[in-house]
Amino acid sequence: MKYYSLNKQSPDVDFKEASIRGQASDKGLYFPRSIPALPPSFFDAIGEYSKEAIALRVISPYVGDAIPAKELERIVGETINFEFPLVRVSDNIFSLELFHGPTLAFKDVGARFMSRCLGYFFKEKKNKAVVLVATSGDTGGAVADGFYGVEGIEVIILYPSGKVSSVQEKQLTTLGKNIHALEIDGSFDDCQRMVKQAFMDEELNKALFLTSANSINVARWLPQQFYYFFAWKQWQKENRTLSGALPPLVVSTPSGNFGNLCAGLLAYRSGLPVDHFIAACNANDVVTQYFGNGKYQPQPAKPTLSNAMDVGDPSNFVRMLELFDSEYGALKDLVSSYSISDNETREIISEVYSKFNYLPDPHGAVAYAALIRYLKEHAGAQGEGKIKTKDAPHGIFLETAHPIKFYDVVEPATGRPVDMPAAIRDIMHKEKVSLRMGSAFEELKEYLLRR
Ligand SMILES: *Cc1c(COP(=O)(O)O)cnc(C)c1O
């Protein structure tokens, strides 16, 4: 598979080059030259395939011969060695729980896949690679865990001081070894800007082998397709009518940088039979605005309860356009977008908990709220749990983080403490180690050169 830069000013590269560089030399995001088609027979038989077999089938064409088959099989196996349960919340609404990985966040999948691919590519290199990453919350923990102890790779994580949850902060500041945390006095957009500037800085790039682990990296982006297929496998098994037909299916993805949703759209372009997607946003609504008026106007990020989605200029938006050849109409036919306020998010958490005894985290709650709004708008009285006709649409929302990570939001909404998983309990006692820094790029540069 070849990858081209969306800025069209640099040469095509293979999977290895694309994942080592992260971004093309013309600063464009990499995009696959072709989108592999999965035949209907694959979906007919999907119930008989293991999740490893599905994942391998999906990712192999994208990796091409950059990694030998046996090695790729190992990498995929390690990437997805936990559960991806689809949980029925009400009659027609399901939660795809993506928080059963080591850092309790969906980003584990992308981070584990990417770290192992880079580990393979750098095995024989003499110079250490430096992975530089900005996080608004969950990326840092997932990347830190994914790369922890991987030889030949140092990881430097920038996060906005005071704007990530205490659990998230512990996850990225307590590992040590090859993982280093920089606590930035600024917003996530500041962190992202500093990282982007570092990649453009000639002097830095001469001194260090810099690479990115943000969702722009194809090795993080592409494996996120897996769980859309896993969801569909589970859903189709339980929801076929006697005649074998399936109801229409709507999938709602809580979105920040839009890597996750773009992976779902890529899966769709490969043949995944989903009828509609929802781009669920919090108050950071540049994409929702775009769907409303066709204009893309980046904004400064606003802090919200679903902080991993506090992004004012989502980096994968350009990939979303590319997937539809920038055809606004085609994109709007397949995707709808809603912006959900913090108040609504709190209300949804208590409502879903009291009605269905299911506890969403703030990100999942945004996705749930957007899904319900879409279903209400498009199916008259068929809201949550009220199926009026046989072919009422079904909805899957992606639960991208474990509610414990946002206990300060979730507990007041339900009035009950959340059980703390053992992995989190241990981490909360560990000492935070971070380096505090201003948001000027020069400070970061100096730190990187001094290392
Ligand atoms: C990162 C993240 C998101 C947003 O994902 P994108 O791919 O950036 O759109 C949503 N929820 C959680 C919990 C996250 O960590």
Tab-separated table of C-alpha atoms and ligand atoms in Angstrom:
chain	number	residue	atom	x	y	z
A	1	MET	CA	0.000	0.000	0.000
A	2	LYS	CA	1.201	3.485	-0.862
A	3	TYR	CA	0.321	6.581	1.116
A	4	TYR	CA	0.118	10.078	-0.317
A	5	SER	CA	0.258	13.379	1.487
A	6	LEU	CA	-2.997	15.307	1.616
A	7	ASN	CA	-0.979	18.420	0.752
A	8	LYS	CA	0.123	16.632	-2.450
A	9	GLN	CA	3.622	18.152	-2.354
A	10	SER	CA	5.690	15.157	-1.242
A	11	PRO	CA	6.286	11.691	-2.673
A	12	ASP	CA	4.243	8.589	-1.906
A	13	VAL	CA	5.609	6.345	0.843
A	14	ASP	CA	4.913	2.834	2.126
A	15	PHE	CA	3.430	1.926	5.522
A	16	LYS	CA	6.829	1.855	7.189
A	17	GLU	CA	7.788	5.359	6.036
A	18	ALA	CA	4.331	6.740	6.811
A	19	SER	CA	4.340	5.438	10.363
A	20	ILE	CA	7.943	6.421	11.085
A	21	ARG	CA	7.460	9.957	9.761
A	22	GLY	CA	3.982	10.480	11.140
A	23	GLN	CA	3.471	13.427	8.833
A	24	ALA	CA	4.686	14.062	5.288
A	25	SER	CA	7.511	16.528	4.637
A	26	ASP	CA	4.970	18.988	3.172
A	27	LYS	CA	3.142	18.800	6.554
A	28	GLY	CA	0.242	16.902	5.024
A	29	LEU	CA	-1.433	13.914	6.640
A	30	TYR	CA	-0.857	10.572	4.950
A	31	PHE	CA	-3.779	8.888	3.253
A	32	PRO	CA	-3.924	5.421	1.609
A	33	ARG	CA	-3.797	5.432	-2.198
A	34	SER	CA	-6.647	2.948	-2.362
A	35	ILE	CA	-9.230	1.652	0.079
A	36	PRO	CA	-9.334	-2.150	0.105
A	37	ALA	CA	-12.779	-3.646	-0.480
A	38	LEU	CA	-13.993	-6.457	1.747
A	39	PRO	CA	-16.412	-8.699	-0.159
A	40	PRO	CA	-19.984	-9.407	1.050
A	41	SER	CA	-18.855	-13.005	1.732
A	42	PHE	CA	-16.552	-11.645	4.449
A	43	PHE	CA	-19.499	-10.074	6.218
A	44	ASP	CA	-21.701	-13.135	5.704
A	45	ALA	CA	-19.114	-15.313	7.435
A	46	ILE	CA	-17.890	-12.783	9.994
A	47	GLY	CA	-19.598	-14.655	12.845
A	48	GLU	CA	-17.140	-17.515	12.349
A	49	TYR	CA	-14.007	-15.366	12.407
A	50	SER	CA	-12.038	-14.661	15.570
A	51	LYS	CA	-11.340	-11.032	16.345
A	52	GLU	CA	-7.687	-11.647	15.472
A	53	ALA	CA	-8.666	-13.006	12.055
A	54	ILE	CA	-10.929	-10.006	11.408
A	55	ALA	CA	-8.298	-7.508	12.470
A	56	LEU	CA	-5.603	-9.161	10.377
A	57	ARG	CA	-7.856	-9.226	7.344
A	58	VAL	CA	-8.663	-5.534	7.771
A	59	ILE	CA	-5.124	-4.272	8.394
A	60	SER	CA	-2.981	-6.512	6.131
A	61	PRO	CA	-3.586	-4.592	2.884
A	62	TYR	CA	-2.675	-1.337	4.637
A	63	VAL	CA	0.600	-2.719	5.956
A	64	GLY	CA	1.520	-4.458	2.701
A	65	ASP	CA	4.984	-6.025	2.854
A	66	ALA	CA	6.355	-3.509	5.377
A	67	ILE	CA	5.982	-6.136	8.138
A	68	PRO	CA	6.230	-9.918	7.551
A	69	ALA	CA	2.929	-11.797	7.996
A	70	LYS	CA	4.020	-13.729	11.104
A	71	GLU	CA	5.239	-10.556	12.793
A	72	LEU	CA	2.047	-8.690	11.916
A	73	GLU	CA	0.017	-11.532	13.358
A	74	ARG	CA	1.884	-11.172	16.657
A	75	ILE	CA	1.469	-7.392	16.677
A	76	VAL	CA	-2.260	-7.620	15.985
A	77	GLY	CA	-2.678	-10.300	18.653
A	78	GLU	CA	-0.979	-8.142	21.290
A	79	THR	CA	-2.903	-5.068	20.168
A	80	ILE	CA	-6.332	-6.559	20.820
A	81	ASN	CA	-5.720	-8.951	23.695
A	82	PHE	CA	-8.711	-7.706	25.693
A	83	GLU	CA	-12.490	-7.617	25.277
A	84	PHE	CA	-14.637	-5.299	23.126
A	85	PRO	CA	-18.122	-6.103	24.437
A	86	LEU	CA	-21.257	-4.733	22.805
A	87	VAL	CA	-23.660	-4.187	25.707
A	88	ARG	CA	-27.391	-3.752	25.196
A	89	VAL	CA	-28.510	-0.634	27.067
A	90	SER	CA	-32.142	-0.557	25.895
A	91	ASP	CA	-34.194	-2.315	23.205
A	92	ASN	CA	-32.461	-0.662	20.292
A	93	ILE	CA	-29.433	1.063	21.822
A	94	PHE	CA	-26.066	-0.603	22.406
A	95	SER	CA	-22.846	0.520	24.015
A	96	LEU	CA	-19.617	-0.599	22.385
A	97	GLU	CA	-17.304	-0.688	25.374
A	98	LEU	CA	-13.814	0.256	24.260
A	99	PHE	CA	-12.381	0.733	27.740
A	100	HIS	CA	-11.252	-2.776	28.629
A	101	GLY	CA	-7.634	-2.198	27.613
A	102	PRO	CA	-4.755	-1.480	30.034
A	103	THR	CA	-5.448	2.280	30.353
A	104	LEU	CA	-9.224	1.907	30.187
A	105	ALA	CA	-9.470	3.988	26.992
A	106	PHE	CA	-10.196	3.199	23.361
A	107	LYS	CA	-6.874	4.777	22.418
A	108	ASP	CA	-5.153	1.646	23.725
A	109	VAL	CA	-5.824	-0.067	20.400
A	110	GLY	CA	-4.101	2.558	18.258
A	111	ALA	CA	-1.296	3.115	20.745
A	112	ARG	CA	-0.533	-0.590	21.164
A	113	PHE	CA	-0.509	-1.193	17.431
A	114	MET	CA	1.655	1.810	16.669
A	115	SER	CA	4.184	1.170	19.425
A	116	ARG	CA	4.692	-2.382	18.277
A	117	CYS	CA	5.047	-1.386	14.627
A	118	LEU	CA	7.627	1.275	15.522
A	119	GLY	CA	9.365	-1.159	17.857
A	120	TYR	CA	9.682	-3.505	14.880
A	121	PHE	CA	10.907	-0.773	12.512
A	122	PHE	CA	13.464	0.570	15.007
A	123	LYS	CA	14.778	-2.785	16.147
A	124	GLU	CA	17.808	-2.514	13.921
A	125	LYS	CA	18.312	1.258	13.994
A	126	LYS	CA	21.198	2.778	15.897
A	127	ASN	CA	19.576	6.100	16.815
A	128	LYS	CA	16.731	6.182	19.260
A	129	ALA	CA	13.447	7.559	17.980
A	130	VAL	CA	11.724	10.246	20.017
A	131	VAL	CA	7.960	10.012	20.008
A	132	LEU	CA	6.522	13.454	20.685
A	133	VAL	CA	2.850	13.634	21.541
A	134	ALA	CA	0.316	16.188	22.753
A	135	THR	CA	-2.597	14.911	24.799
A	136	SER	CA	-5.931	16.396	25.834
A	137	GLY	CA	-6.464	13.488	28.179
A	138	ASP	CA	-6.441	9.887	27.159
A	139	THR	CA	-3.817	9.821	24.427
A	140	GLY	CA	-1.016	10.342	26.914
A	141	GLY	CA	-1.904	7.387	29.101
A	142	ALA	CA	-2.504	5.042	26.188
A	143	VAL	CA	0.692	6.073	24.417
A	144	ALA	CA	2.713	5.913	27.635
A	145	ASP	CA	1.451	2.409	28.373
A	146	GLY	CA	1.769	1.259	24.754
A	147	PHE	CA	5.406	2.365	24.465
A	148	TYR	CA	6.509	1.638	28.011
A	149	GLY	CA	9.721	-0.356	27.869
A	150	VAL	CA	9.816	-0.522	24.041
A	151	GLU	CA	13.521	-0.517	23.180
A	152	GLY	CA	14.943	2.207	20.986
A	153	ILE	CA	12.109	4.630	21.630
A	154	GLU	CA	11.821	7.585	24.043
A	155	VAL	CA	8.373	9.076	24.584
A	156	ILE	CA	7.744	12.730	25.484
A	157	ILE	CA	4.183	13.683	26.362
A	158	LEU	CA	2.873	17.260	26.526
A	159	TYR	CA	-0.348	17.822	28.484
A	160	PRO	CA	-2.213	20.983	29.537
A	161	SER	CA	-1.702	21.612	33.253
A	162	GLY	CA	-4.909	21.311	35.269
A	163	LYS	CA	-6.985	20.294	32.251
A	164	VAL	CA	-6.763	16.501	32.426
A	165	SER	CA	-8.416	14.376	35.122
A	166	SER	CA	-6.366	13.231	38.105
A	167	VAL	CA	-6.516	9.623	36.910
A	168	GLN	CA	-5.357	10.617	33.435
A	169	GLU	CA	-2.524	12.642	34.883
A	170	LYS	CA	-1.340	9.731	37.011
A	171	GLN	CA	-1.431	7.419	34.009
A	172	LEU	CA	1.035	9.513	32.102
A	173	THR	CA	3.284	10.757	34.896
A	174	THR	CA	3.942	7.646	36.979
A	175	LEU	CA	5.568	5.154	34.606
A	176	GLY	CA	9.134	6.417	34.318
A	177	LYS	CA	11.726	4.503	32.230
A	178	ASN	CA	11.450	5.737	28.623
A	179	ILE	CA	8.291	7.791	29.295
A	180	HIS	CA	8.596	11.538	30.110
A	181	ALA	CA	5.732	13.958	30.899
A	182	LEU	CA	5.806	17.725	30.243
A	183	GLU	CA	3.127	19.697	32.090
A	184	ILE	CA	2.353	22.758	29.956
A	185	ASP	CA	0.870	26.010	31.284
A	186	GLY	CA	-1.638	26.339	28.477
A	187	SER	CA	-4.432	24.550	26.598
A	188	PHE	CA	-4.377	21.361	24.578
A	189	ASP	CA	-4.211	23.469	21.422
A	190	ASP	CA	-1.030	25.045	22.809
A	191	CYS	CA	0.439	21.573	23.340
A	192	GLN	CA	-0.579	20.520	19.847
A	193	ARG	CA	0.911	23.710	18.356
A	194	MET	CA	4.217	23.139	20.177
A	195	VAL	CA	4.419	19.577	18.895
A	196	LYS	CA	3.583	20.661	15.346
A	197	GLN	CA	6.255	23.337	15.517
A	198	ALA	CA	8.805	20.830	16.735
A	199	PHE	CA	8.164	18.676	13.688
A	200	MET	CA	8.751	21.668	11.426
A	201	ASP	CA	11.933	22.821	13.155
A	202	GLU	CA	14.963	21.976	11.025
A	203	GLU	CA	17.512	22.200	13.782
A	204	LEU	CA	15.550	19.841	16.011
A	205	ASN	CA	14.967	17.360	13.243
A	206	LYS	CA	18.670	17.265	12.463
A	207	ALA	CA	19.536	16.553	16.080
A	208	LEU	CA	16.783	14.022	16.832
A	209	PHE	CA	14.685	11.454	15.066
A	210	LEU	CA	11.277	12.887	15.918
A	211	THR	CA	8.043	11.044	15.271
A	212	SER	CA	4.442	11.602	16.329
A	213	ALA	CA	2.010	9.308	18.122
A	214	ASN	CA	-1.045	11.514	17.678
A	215	SER	CA	-3.993	10.151	15.776
A	216	ILE	CA	-2.577	11.615	12.564
A	217	ASN	CA	-0.101	8.712	12.464
A	218	VAL	CA	-1.467	6.014	10.159
A	219	ALA	CA	-0.269	3.290	12.551
A	220	ARG	CA	-2.568	4.729	15.201
A	221	TRP	CA	-5.382	5.731	12.927
A	222	LEU	CA	-5.896	2.597	10.828
A	223	PRO	CA	-6.255	-0.091	13.552
A	224	GLN	CA	-9.143	1.891	15.035
A	225	GLN	CA	-11.230	0.349	12.282
A	226	PHE	CA	-11.062	-2.966	14.108
A	227	TYR	CA	-13.675	-2.314	16.730
A	228	TYR	CA	-16.277	-1.146	14.220
A	229	PHE	CA	-16.002	-4.612	12.681
A	230	PHE	CA	-16.055	-6.287	16.110
A	231	ALA	CA	-19.202	-4.316	16.950
A	232	TRP	CA	-20.894	-5.303	13.745
A	233	LYS	CA	-20.014	-8.964	14.260
A	234	GLN	CA	-21.640	-9.004	17.679
A	235	TRP	CA	-24.617	-6.894	16.693
A	236	GLN	CA	-25.605	-8.859	13.579
A	237	LYS	CA	-25.473	-12.110	15.502
A	238	GLU	CA	-28.146	-11.054	17.971
A	239	ASN	CA	-30.349	-8.801	15.921
A	240	ARG	CA	-31.285	-10.658	12.760
A	241	THR	CA	-34.976	-11.214	12.162
A	242	LEU	CA	-36.216	-14.697	11.275
A	243	SER	CA	-35.825	-13.852	7.604
A	244	GLY	CA	-32.192	-12.983	8.255
A	245	ALA	CA	-32.657	-9.242	7.693
A	246	LEU	CA	-31.089	-6.591	9.888
A	247	PRO	CA	-32.548	-3.276	11.013
A	248	PRO	CA	-30.831	-0.065	9.848
A	249	LEU	CA	-27.783	0.681	11.971
A	250	VAL	CA	-26.570	4.068	13.190
A	251	VAL	CA	-23.155	4.420	14.874
A	252	SER	CA	-22.334	7.402	17.087
A	253	THR	CA	-18.688	8.308	17.777
A	254	PRO	CA	-17.697	10.875	20.424
A	255	SER	CA	-15.232	13.026	18.536
A	256	GLY	CA	-12.340	15.381	19.234
A	257	ASN	CA	-9.609	15.052	16.634
A	258	PHE	CA	-11.885	12.806	14.559
A	259	GLY	CA	-9.410	9.951	14.132
A	260	ASN	CA	-11.874	7.463	15.548
A	261	LEU	CA	-14.797	8.563	13.384
A	262	CYS	CA	-12.580	8.669	10.279
A	263	ALA	CA	-11.550	5.080	10.996
A	264	GLY	CA	-15.244	4.141	11.103
A	265	LEU	CA	-15.815	5.916	7.795
A	266	LEU	CA	-12.843	4.094	6.305
A	267	ALA	CA	-14.344	0.785	7.481
A	268	TYR	CA	-17.569	1.858	5.812
A	269	ARG	CA	-15.743	2.562	2.567
A	270	SER	CA	-14.313	-0.969	2.789
A	271	GLY	CA	-17.823	-2.362	2.929
A	272	LEU	CA	-18.909	-2.322	6.589
A	273	PRO	CA	-22.712	-2.256	6.421
A	274	VAL	CA	-23.526	0.736	8.632
A	275	ASP	CA	-26.311	3.036	7.471
A	276	HIS	CA	-25.405	6.256	9.185
A	277	PHE	CA	-22.700	7.771	11.384
A	278	ILE	CA	-22.985	10.458	14.024
A	279	ALA	CA	-20.134	12.862	14.746
A	280	ALA	CA	-20.928	13.532	18.405
A	281	CYS	CA	-19.267	16.686	19.744
A	282	ASN	CA	-19.289	18.630	22.976
A	283	ALA	CA	-19.292	22.450	22.986
A	284	ASN	CA	-16.301	22.298	20.626
A	285	ASP	CA	-18.541	22.249	17.595
A	286	VAL	CA	-16.518	23.307	14.532
A	287	VAL	CA	-17.509	20.121	12.733
A	288	THR	CA	-21.155	20.398	13.789
A	289	GLN	CA	-21.086	23.951	12.403
A	290	TYR	CA	-19.537	22.659	9.206
A	291	PHE	CA	-22.357	20.175	8.747
A	292	GLY	CA	-24.800	23.029	9.287
A	293	ASN	CA	-23.399	25.635	6.896
A	294	GLY	CA	-20.563	24.045	4.887
A	295	LYS	CA	-17.976	26.368	6.459
A	296	TYR	CA	-15.020	25.112	8.442
A	297	GLN	CA	-13.960	27.695	10.998
A	298	PRO	CA	-11.410	26.566	13.610
A	299	GLN	CA	-11.981	27.924	17.116
A	300	PRO	CA	-9.914	28.005	20.292
A	301	ALA	CA	-10.644	24.864	22.342
A	302	LYS	CA	-13.246	25.271	25.100
A	303	PRO	CA	-12.904	23.226	28.288
A	304	THR	CA	-15.780	20.770	28.872
A	305	LEU	CA	-16.644	17.707	30.980
A	306	SER	CA	-15.648	15.442	28.089
A	307	ASN	CA	-12.150	16.880	27.985
A	308	ALA	CA	-10.614	14.374	25.566
A	309	MET	CA	-12.817	15.994	22.931
A	310	ASP	CA	-11.830	19.595	23.654
A	311	VAL	CA	-10.327	20.302	20.266
A	312	GLY	CA	-10.911	23.488	18.293
A	313	ASP	CA	-9.211	22.515	15.034
A	314	PRO	CA	-9.479	18.735	14.623
A	315	SER	CA	-6.500	17.348	12.749
A	316	ASN	CA	-8.360	14.524	11.014
A	317	PHE	CA	-11.017	16.784	9.501
A	318	VAL	CA	-9.026	16.843	6.245
A	319	ARG	CA	-9.106	13.045	6.135
A	320	MET	CA	-12.860	13.124	6.530
A	321	LEU	CA	-13.120	15.391	3.479
A	322	GLU	CA	-10.703	13.199	1.523
A	323	LEU	CA	-12.808	10.110	2.230
A	324	PHE	CA	-15.648	11.808	0.373
A	325	ASP	CA	-13.575	13.604	-2.276
A	326	SER	CA	-14.578	16.833	-0.518
A	327	GLU	CA	-18.179	16.272	-1.617
A	328	TYR	CA	-20.211	18.014	1.018
A	329	GLY	CA	-23.434	16.348	-0.112
A	330	ALA	CA	-22.057	12.799	0.041
A	331	LEU	CA	-20.578	13.443	3.475
A	332	LYS	CA	-23.843	14.864	4.785
A	333	ASP	CA	-25.800	11.874	3.486
A	334	LEU	CA	-23.731	9.509	5.584
A	335	VAL	CA	-22.787	11.585	8.624
A	336	SER	CA	-24.764	13.873	10.933
A	337	SER	CA	-23.260	15.947	13.704
A	338	TYR	CA	-24.605	17.234	17.008
A	339	SER	CA	-23.082	19.371	19.722
A	340	ILE	CA	-24.021	18.388	23.274
A	341	SER	CA	-23.664	20.804	26.207
A	342	ASP	CA	-22.169	19.974	29.593
A	343	ASN	CA	-25.604	20.282	31.218
A	344	GLU	CA	-27.080	17.811	28.777
A	345	THR	CA	-24.114	15.496	29.354
A	346	ARG	CA	-24.764	15.475	33.106
A	347	GLU	CA	-28.479	14.908	32.602
A	348	ILE	CA	-27.854	12.022	30.199
A	349	ILE	CA	-25.494	10.314	32.643
A	350	SER	CA	-28.121	10.317	35.410
A	351	GLU	CA	-30.928	9.463	33.020
A	352	VAL	CA	-29.210	6.476	31.426
A	353	TYR	CA	-28.133	5.298	34.855
A	354	SER	CA	-31.565	5.579	36.463
A	355	LYS	CA	-33.551	4.265	33.465
A	356	PHE	CA	-31.289	1.476	32.267
A	357	ASN	CA	-28.866	0.903	35.110
A	358	TYR	CA	-25.981	1.663	32.749
A	359	LEU	CA	-23.287	4.169	33.608
A	360	PRO	CA	-21.777	6.082	30.683
A	361	ASP	CA	-18.677	8.252	31.047
A	362	PRO	CA	-19.000	11.889	29.837
A	363	HIS	CA	-17.669	11.033	26.338
A	364	GLY	CA	-19.995	8.064	25.945
A	365	ALA	CA	-22.821	10.261	27.255
A	366	VAL	CA	-22.181	12.823	24.506
A	367	ALA	CA	-22.309	10.028	21.917
A	368	TYR	CA	-25.489	8.619	23.472
A	369	ALA	CA	-27.205	12.017	23.546
A	370	ALA	CA	-26.315	12.729	19.921
A	371	LEU	CA	-27.526	9.268	18.882
A	372	ILE	CA	-30.882	9.703	20.628
A	373	ARG	CA	-31.316	13.116	19.082
A	374	TYR	CA	-30.703	11.712	15.623
A	375	LEU	CA	-33.071	8.789	16.151
A	376	LYS	CA	-35.796	11.109	17.470
A	377	GLU	CA	-35.400	13.461	14.527
A	378	HIS	CA	-35.464	10.643	12.005
A	379	ALA	CA	-37.869	8.117	13.392
A	380	GLY	CA	-40.707	10.111	14.916
A	381	ALA	CA	-41.608	8.610	18.247
A	382	GLN	CA	-38.900	5.986	18.241
A	383	GLY	CA	-36.592	7.293	20.856
A	384	GLU	CA	-34.603	5.219	23.218
A	385	GLY	CA	-36.156	1.916	24.190
A	386	LYS	CA	-39.399	2.612	22.350
A	387	ILE	CA	-39.398	0.521	19.238
A	388	LYS	CA	-42.622	1.120	17.379
A	389	THR	CA	-42.004	-0.763	14.170
A	390	LYS	CA	-40.040	-3.872	13.321
A	391	ASP	CA	-37.455	-2.053	11.266
A	392	ALA	CA	-36.818	0.756	13.729
A	393	PRO	CA	-33.160	1.688	13.493
A	394	HIS	CA	-30.673	0.379	16.008
A	395	GLY	CA	-27.992	2.600	17.444
A	396	ILE	CA	-24.508	1.834	18.736
A	397	PHE	CA	-22.621	4.472	20.679
A	398	LEU	CA	-18.914	4.136	21.353
A	399	GLU	CA	-18.021	4.135	25.047
A	400	THR	CA	-14.482	5.439	24.744
A	401	ALA	CA	-13.409	5.609	28.406
A	402	HIS	CA	-14.212	3.851	31.680
A	403	PRO	CA	-16.473	6.059	33.889
A	404	ILE	CA	-13.987	5.781	36.766
A	405	LYS	CA	-11.659	8.076	34.853
A	406	PHE	CA	-14.251	10.812	35.260
A	407	TYR	CA	-15.596	9.917	38.670
A	408	ASP	CA	-15.738	13.615	39.617
A	409	VAL	CA	-18.381	14.125	36.900
A	410	VAL	CA	-20.118	10.791	37.060
A	411	GLU	CA	-20.580	10.442	40.831
A	412	PRO	CA	-22.495	13.711	41.361
A	413	ALA	CA	-24.736	12.778	38.420
A	414	THR	CA	-25.672	9.400	39.881
A	415	GLY	CA	-25.153	10.013	43.592
A	416	ARG	CA	-23.110	6.806	43.877
A	417	PRO	CA	-19.426	6.026	43.999
A	418	VAL	CA	-17.961	4.186	41.005
A	419	ASP	CA	-16.118	0.965	41.749
A	420	MET	CA	-12.451	1.527	41.184
A	421	PRO	CA	-10.671	-1.063	39.025
A	422	ALA	CA	-7.516	-2.394	40.701
A	423	ALA	CA	-5.231	-1.016	37.994
A	424	ILE	CA	-6.406	2.526	38.775
A	425	ARG	CA	-6.284	2.104	42.555
A	426	ASP	CA	-2.603	1.178	42.350
A	427	ILE	CA	-1.704	4.085	40.126
A	428	MET	CA	-3.370	6.705	42.369
A	429	HIS	CA	-0.793	6.026	45.082
A	430	LYS	CA	2.173	6.488	42.795
A	431	GLU	CA	4.126	9.713	42.723
A	432	LYS	CA	3.555	12.094	39.816
A	433	VAL	CA	6.744	13.008	37.962
A	434	SER	CA	6.398	15.812	35.421
A	435	LEU	CA	8.354	18.825	34.209
A	436	ARG	CA	6.378	22.095	34.297
A	437	MET	CA	6.856	24.300	31.247
A	438	GLY	CA	5.407	27.441	29.617
A	439	SER	CA	3.628	27.261	26.278
A	440	ALA	CA	6.385	28.906	24.213
A	441	PHE	CA	7.878	26.592	21.614
A	442	GLU	CA	11.409	27.784	22.430
A	443	GLU	CA	11.166	26.225	25.883
A	444	LEU	CA	10.275	22.861	24.401
A	445	LYS	CA	13.013	23.111	21.824
A	446	GLU	CA	15.632	23.891	24.426
A	447	TYR	CA	14.497	20.939	26.522
A	448	LEU	CA	14.641	18.576	23.554
A	449	LEU	CA	18.108	19.736	22.507
A	450	ARG	CA	19.440	19.470	26.022
A	451	ARG	CA	18.430	15.861	26.401
B	1	LIG	C1	-9.476	10.817	22.345
B	1	LIG	C2	-10.824	10.570	22.880
B	1	LIG	C3	-11.985	10.867	22.152
B	1	LIG	C4	-11.913	11.525	20.791
B	1	LIG	O1	-11.345	10.712	19.816
B	1	LIG	P1	-10.832	11.321	18.435
B	1	LIG	O2	-10.341	10.179	17.656
B	1	LIG	O3	-9.774	12.325	18.762
B	1	LIG	O4	-12.024	11.998	17.798
B	1	LIG	C5	-13.204	10.524	22.690
B	1	LIG	N1	-13.307	9.964	23.917
B	1	LIG	C6	-12.223	9.690	24.658
B	1	LIG	C7	-12.412	9.097	25.999
B	1	LIG	C8	-10.958	9.976	24.175
B	1	LIG	O5	-9.898	9.699	24.919
